[in-house]
Tab-separated table of C-alpha atoms in Angstrom:
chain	number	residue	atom	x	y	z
A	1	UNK	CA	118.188	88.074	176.247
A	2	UNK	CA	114.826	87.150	176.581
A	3	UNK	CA	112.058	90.019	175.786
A	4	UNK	CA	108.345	90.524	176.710
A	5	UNK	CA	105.717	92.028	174.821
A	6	UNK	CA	104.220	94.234	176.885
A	7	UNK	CA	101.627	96.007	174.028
A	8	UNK	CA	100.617	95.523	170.849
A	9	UNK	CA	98.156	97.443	168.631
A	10	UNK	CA	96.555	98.186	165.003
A	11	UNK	CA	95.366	100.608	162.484
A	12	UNK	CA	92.821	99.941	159.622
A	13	UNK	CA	92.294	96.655	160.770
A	14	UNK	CA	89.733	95.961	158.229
A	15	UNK	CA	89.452	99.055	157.314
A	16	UNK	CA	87.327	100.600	160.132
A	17	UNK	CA	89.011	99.683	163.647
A	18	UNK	CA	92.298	100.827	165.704
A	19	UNK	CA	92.838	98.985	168.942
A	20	UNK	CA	95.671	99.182	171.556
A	21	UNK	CA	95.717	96.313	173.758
A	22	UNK	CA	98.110	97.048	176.957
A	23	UNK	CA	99.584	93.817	178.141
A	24	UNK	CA	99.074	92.954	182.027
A	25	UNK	CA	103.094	92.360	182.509
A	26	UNK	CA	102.393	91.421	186.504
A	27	UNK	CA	99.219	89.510	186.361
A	28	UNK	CA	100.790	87.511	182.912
A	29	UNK	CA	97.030	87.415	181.832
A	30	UNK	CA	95.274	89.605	179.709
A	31	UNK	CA	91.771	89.350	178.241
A	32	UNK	CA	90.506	91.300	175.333
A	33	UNK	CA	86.535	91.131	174.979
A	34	UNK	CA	84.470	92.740	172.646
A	35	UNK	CA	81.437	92.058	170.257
A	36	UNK	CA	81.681	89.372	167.167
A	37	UNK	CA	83.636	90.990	164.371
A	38	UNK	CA	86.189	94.010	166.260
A	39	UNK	CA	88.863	91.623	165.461
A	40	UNK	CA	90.010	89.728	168.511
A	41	UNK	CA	91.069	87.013	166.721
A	42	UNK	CA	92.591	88.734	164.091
A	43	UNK	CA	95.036	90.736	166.128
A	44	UNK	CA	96.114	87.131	167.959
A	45	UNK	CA	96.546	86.196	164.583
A	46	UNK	CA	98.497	88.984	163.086
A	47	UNK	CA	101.109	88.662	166.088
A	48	UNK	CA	101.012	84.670	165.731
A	49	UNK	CA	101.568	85.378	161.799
A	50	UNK	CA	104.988	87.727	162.482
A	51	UNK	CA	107.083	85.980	165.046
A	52	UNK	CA	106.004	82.203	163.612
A	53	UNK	CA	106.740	83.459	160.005
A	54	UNK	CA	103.167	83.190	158.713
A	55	UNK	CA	103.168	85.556	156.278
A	56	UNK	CA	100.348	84.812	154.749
A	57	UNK	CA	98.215	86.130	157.622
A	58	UNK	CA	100.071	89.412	157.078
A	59	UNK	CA	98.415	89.082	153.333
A	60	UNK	CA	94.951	88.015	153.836
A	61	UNK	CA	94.138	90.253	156.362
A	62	UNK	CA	93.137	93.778	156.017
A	63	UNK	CA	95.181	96.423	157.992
A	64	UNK	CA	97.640	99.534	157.659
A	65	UNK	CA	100.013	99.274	160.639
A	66	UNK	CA	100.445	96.825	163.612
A	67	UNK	CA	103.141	97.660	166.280
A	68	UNK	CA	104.352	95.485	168.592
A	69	UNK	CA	106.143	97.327	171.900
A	70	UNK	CA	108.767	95.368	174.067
A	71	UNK	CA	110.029	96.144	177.593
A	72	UNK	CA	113.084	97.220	176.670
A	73	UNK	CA	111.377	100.320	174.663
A	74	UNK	CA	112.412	99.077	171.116
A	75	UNK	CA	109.338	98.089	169.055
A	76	UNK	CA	108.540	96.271	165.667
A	77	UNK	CA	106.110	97.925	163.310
A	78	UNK	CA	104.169	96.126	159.890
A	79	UNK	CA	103.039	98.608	157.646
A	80	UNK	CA	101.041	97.451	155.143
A	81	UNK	CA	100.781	99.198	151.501
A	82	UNK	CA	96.664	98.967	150.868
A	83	UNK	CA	97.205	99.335	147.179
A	84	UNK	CA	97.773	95.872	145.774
A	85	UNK	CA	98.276	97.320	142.089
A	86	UNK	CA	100.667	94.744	140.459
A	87	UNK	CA	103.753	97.688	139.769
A	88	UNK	CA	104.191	97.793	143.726
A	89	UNK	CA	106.367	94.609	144.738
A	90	UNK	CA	106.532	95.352	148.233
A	91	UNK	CA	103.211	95.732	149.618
A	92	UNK	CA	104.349	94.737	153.600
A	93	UNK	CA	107.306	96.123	155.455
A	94	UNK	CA	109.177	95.721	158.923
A	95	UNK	CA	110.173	99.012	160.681
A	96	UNK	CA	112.305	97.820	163.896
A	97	UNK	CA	113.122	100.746	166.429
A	98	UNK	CA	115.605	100.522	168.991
A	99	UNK	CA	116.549	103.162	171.179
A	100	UNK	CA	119.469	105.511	170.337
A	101	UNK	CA	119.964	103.047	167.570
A	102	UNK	CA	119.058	103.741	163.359
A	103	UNK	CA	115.975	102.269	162.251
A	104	UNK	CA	116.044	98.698	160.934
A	105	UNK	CA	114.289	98.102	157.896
A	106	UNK	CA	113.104	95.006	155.494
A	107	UNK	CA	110.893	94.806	152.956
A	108	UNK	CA	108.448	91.563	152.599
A	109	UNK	CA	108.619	90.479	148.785
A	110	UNK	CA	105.206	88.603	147.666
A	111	UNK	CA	105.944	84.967	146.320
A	112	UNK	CA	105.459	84.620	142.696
A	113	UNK	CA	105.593	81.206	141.458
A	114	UNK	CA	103.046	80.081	138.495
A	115	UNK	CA	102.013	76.985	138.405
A	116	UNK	CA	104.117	75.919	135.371
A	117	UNK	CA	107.227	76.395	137.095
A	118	UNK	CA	106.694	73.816	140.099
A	119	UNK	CA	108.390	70.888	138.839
A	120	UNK	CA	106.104	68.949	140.268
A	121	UNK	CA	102.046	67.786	139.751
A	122	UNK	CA	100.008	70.343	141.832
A	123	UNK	CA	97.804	67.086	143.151
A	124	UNK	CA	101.061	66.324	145.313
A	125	UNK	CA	100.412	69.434	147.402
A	126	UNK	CA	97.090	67.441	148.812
A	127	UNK	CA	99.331	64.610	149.376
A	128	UNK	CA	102.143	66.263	151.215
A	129	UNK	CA	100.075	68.813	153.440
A	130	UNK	CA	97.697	67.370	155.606
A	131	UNK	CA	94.350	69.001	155.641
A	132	UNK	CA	94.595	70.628	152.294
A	133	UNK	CA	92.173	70.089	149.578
A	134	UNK	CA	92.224	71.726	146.075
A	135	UNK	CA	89.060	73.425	145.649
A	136	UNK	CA	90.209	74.592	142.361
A	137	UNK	CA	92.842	75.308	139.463
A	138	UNK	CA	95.218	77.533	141.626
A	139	UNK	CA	93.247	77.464	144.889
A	140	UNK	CA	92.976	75.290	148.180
A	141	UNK	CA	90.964	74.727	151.200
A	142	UNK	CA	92.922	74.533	155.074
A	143	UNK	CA	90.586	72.378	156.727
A	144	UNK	CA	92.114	73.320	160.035
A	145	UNK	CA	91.600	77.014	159.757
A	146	UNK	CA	89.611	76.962	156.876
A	147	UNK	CA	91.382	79.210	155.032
A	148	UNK	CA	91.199	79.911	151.072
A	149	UNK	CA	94.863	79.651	150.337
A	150	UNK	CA	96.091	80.335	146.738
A	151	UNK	CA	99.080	78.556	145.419
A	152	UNK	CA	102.180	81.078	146.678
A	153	UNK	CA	100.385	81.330	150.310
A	154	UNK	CA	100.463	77.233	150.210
A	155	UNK	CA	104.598	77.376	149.145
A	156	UNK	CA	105.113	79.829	151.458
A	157	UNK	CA	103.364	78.648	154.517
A	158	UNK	CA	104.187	74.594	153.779
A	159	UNK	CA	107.284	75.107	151.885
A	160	UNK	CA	109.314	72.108	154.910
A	161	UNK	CA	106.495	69.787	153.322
A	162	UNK	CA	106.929	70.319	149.618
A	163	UNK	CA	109.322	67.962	147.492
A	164	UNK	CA	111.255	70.847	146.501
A	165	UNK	CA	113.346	73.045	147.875
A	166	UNK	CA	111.903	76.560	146.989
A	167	UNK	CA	114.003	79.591	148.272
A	168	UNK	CA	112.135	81.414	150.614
A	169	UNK	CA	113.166	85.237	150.514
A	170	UNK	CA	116.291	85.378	153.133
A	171	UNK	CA	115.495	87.559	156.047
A	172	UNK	CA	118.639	89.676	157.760
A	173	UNK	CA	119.738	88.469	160.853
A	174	UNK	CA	118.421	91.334	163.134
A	175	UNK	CA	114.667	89.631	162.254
A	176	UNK	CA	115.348	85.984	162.904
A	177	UNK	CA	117.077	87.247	166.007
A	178	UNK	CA	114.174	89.455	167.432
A	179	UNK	CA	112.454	86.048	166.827
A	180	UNK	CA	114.188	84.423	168.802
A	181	UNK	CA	113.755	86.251	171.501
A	182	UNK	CA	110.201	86.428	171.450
A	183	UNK	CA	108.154	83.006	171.808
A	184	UNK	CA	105.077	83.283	170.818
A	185	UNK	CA	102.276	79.975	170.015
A	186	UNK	CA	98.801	80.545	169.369
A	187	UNK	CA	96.040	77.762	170.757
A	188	UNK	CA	93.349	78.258	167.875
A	189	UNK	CA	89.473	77.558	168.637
A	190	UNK	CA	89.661	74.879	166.352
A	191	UNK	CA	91.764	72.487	168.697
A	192	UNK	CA	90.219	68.796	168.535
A	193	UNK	CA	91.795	67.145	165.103
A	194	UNK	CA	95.295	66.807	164.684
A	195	UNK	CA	96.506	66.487	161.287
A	196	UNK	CA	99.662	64.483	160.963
A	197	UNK	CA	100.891	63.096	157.407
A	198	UNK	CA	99.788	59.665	156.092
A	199	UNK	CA	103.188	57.621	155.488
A	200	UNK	CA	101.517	54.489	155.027
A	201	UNK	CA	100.424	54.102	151.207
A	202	UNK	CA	99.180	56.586	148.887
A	203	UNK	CA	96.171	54.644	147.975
A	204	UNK	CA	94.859	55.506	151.540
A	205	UNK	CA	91.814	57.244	151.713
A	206	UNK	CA	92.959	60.838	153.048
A	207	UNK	CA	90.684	60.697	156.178
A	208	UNK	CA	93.182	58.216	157.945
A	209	UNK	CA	95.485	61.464	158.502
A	210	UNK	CA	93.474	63.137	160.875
A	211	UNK	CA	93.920	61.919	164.386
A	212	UNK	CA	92.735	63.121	167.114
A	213	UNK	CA	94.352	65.791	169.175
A	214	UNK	CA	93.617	64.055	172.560
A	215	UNK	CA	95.091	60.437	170.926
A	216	UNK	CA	97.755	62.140	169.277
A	217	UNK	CA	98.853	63.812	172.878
A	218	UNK	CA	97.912	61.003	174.390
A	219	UNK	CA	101.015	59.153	172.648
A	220	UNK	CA	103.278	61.872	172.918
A	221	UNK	CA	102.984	62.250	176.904
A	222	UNK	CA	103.330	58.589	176.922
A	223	UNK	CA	106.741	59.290	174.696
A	224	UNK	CA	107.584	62.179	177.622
A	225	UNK	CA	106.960	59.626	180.500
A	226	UNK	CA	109.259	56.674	179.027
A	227	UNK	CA	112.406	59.198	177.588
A	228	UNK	CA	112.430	60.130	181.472
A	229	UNK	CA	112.658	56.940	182.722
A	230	UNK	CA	114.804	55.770	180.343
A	231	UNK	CA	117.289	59.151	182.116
A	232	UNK	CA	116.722	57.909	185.465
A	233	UNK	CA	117.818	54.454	184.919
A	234	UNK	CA	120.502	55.755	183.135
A	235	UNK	CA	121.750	57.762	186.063
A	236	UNK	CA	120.781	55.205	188.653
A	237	UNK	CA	123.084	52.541	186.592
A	238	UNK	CA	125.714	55.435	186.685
A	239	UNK	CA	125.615	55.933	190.409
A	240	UNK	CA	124.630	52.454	191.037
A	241	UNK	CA	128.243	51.424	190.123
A	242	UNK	CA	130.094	54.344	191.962
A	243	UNK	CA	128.059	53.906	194.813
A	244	UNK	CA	130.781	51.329	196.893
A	245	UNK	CA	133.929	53.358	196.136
A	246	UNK	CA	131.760	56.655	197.153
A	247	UNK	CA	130.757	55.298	200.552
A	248	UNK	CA	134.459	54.508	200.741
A	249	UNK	CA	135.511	57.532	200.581
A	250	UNK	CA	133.474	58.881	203.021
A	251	UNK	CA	136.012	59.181	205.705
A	252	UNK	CA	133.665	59.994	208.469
A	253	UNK	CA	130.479	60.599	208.855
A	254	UNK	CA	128.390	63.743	208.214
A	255	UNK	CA	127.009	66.588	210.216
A	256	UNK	CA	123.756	64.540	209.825
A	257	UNK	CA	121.763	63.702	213.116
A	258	UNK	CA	120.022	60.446	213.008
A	259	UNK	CA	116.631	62.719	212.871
A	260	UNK	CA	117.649	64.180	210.036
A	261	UNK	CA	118.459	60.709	207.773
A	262	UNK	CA	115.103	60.163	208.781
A	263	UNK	CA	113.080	62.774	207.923
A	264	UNK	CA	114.872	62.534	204.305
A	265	UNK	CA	114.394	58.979	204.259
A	266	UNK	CA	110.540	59.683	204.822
A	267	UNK	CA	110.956	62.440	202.194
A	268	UNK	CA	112.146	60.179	199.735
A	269	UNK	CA	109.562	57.614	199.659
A	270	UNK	CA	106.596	60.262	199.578
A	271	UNK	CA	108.609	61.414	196.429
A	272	UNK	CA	108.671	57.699	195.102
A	273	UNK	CA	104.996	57.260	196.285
A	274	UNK	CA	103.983	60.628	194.053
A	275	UNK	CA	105.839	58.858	191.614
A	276	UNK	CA	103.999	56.213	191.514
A	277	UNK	CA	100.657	57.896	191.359
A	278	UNK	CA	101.524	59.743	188.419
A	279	UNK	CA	102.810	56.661	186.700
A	280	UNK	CA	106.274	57.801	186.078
A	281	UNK	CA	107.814	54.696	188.526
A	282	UNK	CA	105.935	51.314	188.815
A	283	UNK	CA	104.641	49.894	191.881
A	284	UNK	CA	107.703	47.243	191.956
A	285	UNK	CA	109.924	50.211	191.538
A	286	UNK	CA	110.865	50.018	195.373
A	287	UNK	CA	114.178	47.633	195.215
A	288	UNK	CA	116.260	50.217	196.656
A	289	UNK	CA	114.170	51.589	199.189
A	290	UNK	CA	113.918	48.711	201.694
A	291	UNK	CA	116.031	50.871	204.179
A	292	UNK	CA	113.970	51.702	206.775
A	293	UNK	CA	114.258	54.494	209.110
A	294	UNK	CA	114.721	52.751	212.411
A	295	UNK	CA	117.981	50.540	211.106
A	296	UNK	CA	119.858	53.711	211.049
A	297	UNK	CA	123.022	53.938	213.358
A	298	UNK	CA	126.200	55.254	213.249
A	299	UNK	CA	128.064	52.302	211.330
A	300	UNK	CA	125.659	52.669	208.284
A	301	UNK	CA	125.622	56.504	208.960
A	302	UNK	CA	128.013	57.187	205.694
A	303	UNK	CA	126.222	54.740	203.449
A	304	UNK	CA	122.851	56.180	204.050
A	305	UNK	CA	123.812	60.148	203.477
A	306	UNK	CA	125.396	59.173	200.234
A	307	UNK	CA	122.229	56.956	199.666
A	308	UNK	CA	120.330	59.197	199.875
A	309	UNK	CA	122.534	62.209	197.865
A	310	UNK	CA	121.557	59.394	194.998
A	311	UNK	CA	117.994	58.702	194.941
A	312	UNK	CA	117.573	62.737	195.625
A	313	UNK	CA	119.585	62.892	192.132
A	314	UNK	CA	117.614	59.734	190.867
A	315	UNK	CA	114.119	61.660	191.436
A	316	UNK	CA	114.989	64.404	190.163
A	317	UNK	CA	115.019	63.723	187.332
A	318	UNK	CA	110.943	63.836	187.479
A	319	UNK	CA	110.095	66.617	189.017
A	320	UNK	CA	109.380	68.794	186.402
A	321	UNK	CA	107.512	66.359	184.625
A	322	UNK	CA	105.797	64.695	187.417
A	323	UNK	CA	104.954	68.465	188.598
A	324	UNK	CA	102.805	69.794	185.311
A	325	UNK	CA	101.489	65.894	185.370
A	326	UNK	CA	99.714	66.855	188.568
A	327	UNK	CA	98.506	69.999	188.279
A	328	UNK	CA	96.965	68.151	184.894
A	329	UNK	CA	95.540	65.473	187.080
A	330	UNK	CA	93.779	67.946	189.673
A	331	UNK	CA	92.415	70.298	187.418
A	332	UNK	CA	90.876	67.661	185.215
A	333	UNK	CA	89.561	65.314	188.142
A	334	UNK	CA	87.815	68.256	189.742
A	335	UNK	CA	85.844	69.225	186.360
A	336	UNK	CA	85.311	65.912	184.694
A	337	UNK	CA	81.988	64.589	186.182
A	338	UNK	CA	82.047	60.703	187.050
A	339	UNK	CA	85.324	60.026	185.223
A	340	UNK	CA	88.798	60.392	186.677
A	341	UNK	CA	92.034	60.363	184.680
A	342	UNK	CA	95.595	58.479	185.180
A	343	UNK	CA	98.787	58.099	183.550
A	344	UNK	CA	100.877	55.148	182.517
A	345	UNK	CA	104.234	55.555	180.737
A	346	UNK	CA	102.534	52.688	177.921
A	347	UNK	CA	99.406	54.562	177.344
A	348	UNK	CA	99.614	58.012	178.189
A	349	UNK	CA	96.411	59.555	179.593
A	350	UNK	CA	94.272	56.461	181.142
A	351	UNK	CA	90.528	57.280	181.740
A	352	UNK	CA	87.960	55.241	183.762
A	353	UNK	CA	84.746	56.112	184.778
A	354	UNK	CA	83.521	56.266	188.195
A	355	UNK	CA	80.606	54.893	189.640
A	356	UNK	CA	78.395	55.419	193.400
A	357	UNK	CA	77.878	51.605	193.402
A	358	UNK	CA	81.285	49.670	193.023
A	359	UNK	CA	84.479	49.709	192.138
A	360	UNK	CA	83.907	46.769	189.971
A	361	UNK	CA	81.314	48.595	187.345
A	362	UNK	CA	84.050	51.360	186.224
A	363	UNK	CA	85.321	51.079	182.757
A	364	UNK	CA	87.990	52.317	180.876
A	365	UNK	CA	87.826	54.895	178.798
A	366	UNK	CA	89.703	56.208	175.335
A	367	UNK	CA	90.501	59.707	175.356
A	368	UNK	CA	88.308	59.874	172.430
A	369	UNK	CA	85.542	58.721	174.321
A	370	UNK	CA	85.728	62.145	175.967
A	371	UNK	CA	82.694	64.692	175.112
A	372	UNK	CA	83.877	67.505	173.075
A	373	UNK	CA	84.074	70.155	175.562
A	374	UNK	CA	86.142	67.849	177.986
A	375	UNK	CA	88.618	66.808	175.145
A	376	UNK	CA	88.687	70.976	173.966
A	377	UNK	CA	89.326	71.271	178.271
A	378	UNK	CA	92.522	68.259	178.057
A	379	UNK	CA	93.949	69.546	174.691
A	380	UNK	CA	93.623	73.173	175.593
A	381	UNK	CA	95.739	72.485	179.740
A	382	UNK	CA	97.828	69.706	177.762
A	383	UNK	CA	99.381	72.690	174.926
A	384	UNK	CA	99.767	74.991	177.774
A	385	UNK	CA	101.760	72.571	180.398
A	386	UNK	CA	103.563	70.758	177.548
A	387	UNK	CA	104.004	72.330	174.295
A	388	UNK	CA	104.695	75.928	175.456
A	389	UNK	CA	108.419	76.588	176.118
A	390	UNK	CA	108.909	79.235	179.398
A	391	UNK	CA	108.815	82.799	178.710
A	392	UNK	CA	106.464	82.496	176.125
A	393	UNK	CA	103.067	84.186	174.711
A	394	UNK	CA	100.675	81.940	174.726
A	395	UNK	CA	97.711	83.335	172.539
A	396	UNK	CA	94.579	81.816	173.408
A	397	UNK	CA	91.212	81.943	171.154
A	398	UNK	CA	87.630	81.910	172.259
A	399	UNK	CA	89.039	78.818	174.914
A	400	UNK	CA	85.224	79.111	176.370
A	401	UNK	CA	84.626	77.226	173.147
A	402	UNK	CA	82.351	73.771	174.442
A	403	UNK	CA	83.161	74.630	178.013
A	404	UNK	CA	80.228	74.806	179.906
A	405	UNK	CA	79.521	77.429	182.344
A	406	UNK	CA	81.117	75.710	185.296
A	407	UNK	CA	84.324	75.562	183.784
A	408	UNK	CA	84.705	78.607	182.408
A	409	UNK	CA	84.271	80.209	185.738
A	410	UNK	CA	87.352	78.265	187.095
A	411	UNK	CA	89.021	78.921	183.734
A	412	UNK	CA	91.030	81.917	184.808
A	413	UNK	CA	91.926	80.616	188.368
A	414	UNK	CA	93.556	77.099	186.921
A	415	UNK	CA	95.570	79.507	184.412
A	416	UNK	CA	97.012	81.784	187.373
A	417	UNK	CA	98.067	78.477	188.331
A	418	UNK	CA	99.378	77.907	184.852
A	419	UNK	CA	101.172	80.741	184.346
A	420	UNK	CA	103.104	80.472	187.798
A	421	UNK	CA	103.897	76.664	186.824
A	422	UNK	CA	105.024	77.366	182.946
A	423	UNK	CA	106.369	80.758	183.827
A	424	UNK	CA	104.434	81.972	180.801
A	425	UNK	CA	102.547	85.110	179.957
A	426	UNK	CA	98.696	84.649	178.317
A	427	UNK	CA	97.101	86.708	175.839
A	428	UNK	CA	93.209	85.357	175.644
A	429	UNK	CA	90.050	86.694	173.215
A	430	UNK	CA	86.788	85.903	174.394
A	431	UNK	CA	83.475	87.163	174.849
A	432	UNK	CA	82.022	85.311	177.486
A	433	UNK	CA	81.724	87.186	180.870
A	434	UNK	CA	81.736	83.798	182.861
A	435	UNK	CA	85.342	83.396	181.845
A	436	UNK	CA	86.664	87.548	183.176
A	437	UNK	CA	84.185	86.703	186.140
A	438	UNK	CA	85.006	89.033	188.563
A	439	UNK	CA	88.742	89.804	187.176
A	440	UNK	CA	87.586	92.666	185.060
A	441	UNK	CA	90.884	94.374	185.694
A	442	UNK	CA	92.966	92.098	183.661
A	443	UNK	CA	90.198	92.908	180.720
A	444	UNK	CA	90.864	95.034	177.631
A	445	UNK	CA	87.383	95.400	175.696
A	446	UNK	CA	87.265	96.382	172.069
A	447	UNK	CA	85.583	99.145	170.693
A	448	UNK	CA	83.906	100.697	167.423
A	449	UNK	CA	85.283	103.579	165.476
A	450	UNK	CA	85.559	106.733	167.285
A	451	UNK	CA	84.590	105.429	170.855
């Protein structure tokens, strides 16, 4: 069964601040402001750290307790043992309460590995994890987050890239289930370079594995668009060659009036023509819908209503896709000034620029080609469509970050429309007013010690 977080707060958070942040559970949006340094983006990060296994973030940052309450009143706390003396083993535990039920209990171990028993050279670990770099004997640098990561938070965070196999403490199966009911991704400030590993020699200068995060989605919406075409020919083919004996046994015709094959006959090509616009069909993709609406009688009654049983099973085989592609195309072509975006299933996200004069002086354009804040806007409505399965959290930092102030008034209004699409529930830090606008209700601010 699927849970919701509906609060979550902390104590000590470094050292000075408690905060309990309510979550808005009908509005799906909440929005915690505050002044530089209360810890907004350290509580998103705590909560992204526990249900995405990223210990680590448990380790590096100071608190005492952080309790996470569901809807179904059970509730996970972390308590955190301040006193990092090397006798105490256990310096982070897992209280889960349920109710009527005994308290569920596990104890984090620290990772202890020394660098002479990783049988293999540590100058792999730059090799293997993209956007590491060893900034000395037993320390590295996360480019992405940069992060000072010592050598047991880089096995334990990276361990699926390492050429070993190092056992990672086993967890009872009450934790990985609460996991799995909770899904929870954070969309970091830092959101523009995607690092993906370099497969292609070793004696390739390191720089070649950062790509883009606009290119990089670019290709995989492009992968999106051709897998579902690739299902709807594979169900027209299917229905294709059952069509004949279908029609067949039609034995009379259905309670259809002729007004009725019409109107879905219409239906069906503004589908197709949607289609189209998107670039999920091609223009030539119209062999099979040559009927038109005026050669309908009663002899070719039964053939049309199964007809059109099959392209209505045909198309929909887009419509979730070709749904989230739209709301992508709207929301960028009313922000993007003098460019306008499309979609191809070869190419992904196609951008041209438009000009007052003629059609013939637009250009096309790379998604890299894209200012910053426009290709932190794409990336940023891209995760949120795309890479965010429903009934998720979707933690969102600082997403003001190179917007300028005309976006981030609209900001909250395109993710109502979000939410409602993705059926997903939004967590946000900020502190810019121009995103809460007048939505002040959906706000939770931060505040000092003993205010």
């Amino acid at each position: 069964m699927i849970m919701r977080i509906k609060q979550i707060s902390v104590s000590g958070l470094f050292g000075i601040f408690d905060h309990t942040i309510p979550l808005n559970m009908d509005d799906r949006i909440t929005v915690i402001h505050g002044p530089n340094g209360f810890g907004k983006t350290a509580m998103l990060r705590i909560l992204n750290g526990f249900f995405n296994s990223r210990y680590s973030e448990l380790r590096t940052i100071p608190f005492s307790k952080f309790c996470v309450k569901f809807d179904n009143s059970s509730y996970i706390e972390i308590i955190k043992n301040t006193d990092y003396s090397e006798t105490i083993e256990n310096n982070i535990v897992f209280n889960f309460s349920q109710p009527n039920l005994d308290i569920l209990i596990f104890s984090l171990e620290q990772i202890k590995v020394r660098p002479d028993t990783v049988d293999f050279p540590l100058s792999v670990l730059d090799n293997c994890i993209p956007g590491l770099d060893r900034i000395g004997p037993k320390t590295w640098l996360y480019n992405p987050t940069e992060e000072l990561l010592s050598l047991e938070e880089v096995l334990e965070r990276f361990n699926n890239l390492l050429p070993l196999n190092l056992k990672s403490q086993e967890e009872p199966d009450w934790l990985g289930k609460l996991k799995s009911n909770i899904h929870v991704r954070l969309i970091e400030s830092q959101r523009l370079l995607n690092f993906v590993p370099n497969r292609r020699s070793k004696s390739d200068n390191r720089i070649s594995s950062m790509l883009s995060t606009v290119s990089a989605y670019s290709y995989e919406l492009a992968k999106l668009m051709q897998d579902k075409f690739k299902e709807y020919g594979t169900i027209s083919q299917s229905l294709d060659r059952t069509f004949p004996m279908r029609v067949v046994k039609q034995q009379s015709s259905p309670d259809l009036t002729e007004e009725e094959l019409r109107n879905q006959l219409n239906e069906l090509e503004e589908t197709r023509s949607r289609l189209i616009e998107v670039g999920l069909l091609d223009q030539d993709e119209d062999s099979e819908f040559q009927i038109q609406p005026q050669d309908i009688d009663e002899s070719t009654k039964n053939a049309l209503s199964v007809y059109v049983e099959d392209v209505e099973k045909k198309l929909n085989v887009f419509t979730e896709i070709a749904t989230k592609i739209n709301l992508l195309k709207i929301i960028i072509n009313n922000k993007f000034s003098y460019k306008e975006i499309d979609f191809s299933k070869e190419k992904g996200f196609i951008f041209t620029t438009l000009s007052n004069s003629s059609l013939s002086d637009s250009k096309t354009l790379s998604p890299t080609d894209l200012s910053s804040g426009e290709q932190h806007e794409l990336v940023l409505l891209y995760e949120l469509l795309f890479k965010v399965q429903p009934n998720s959290l979707v933690l969102i930092d600082e997403p003001e970050l190179s917007l300028h102030v005309g976006w981030q008034v609209q900001f909250l209004k395109d993710l109502q429309e979000i939410t409602k699409l993705a059926d997903l529930d939004i967590l946000l830090a900020t502190h810019s007013p121009d995103i809460i606008q007048d939505r002040w209700d959906l706000t939770v601010e931060l505040k000092g010690p003993g205010k």
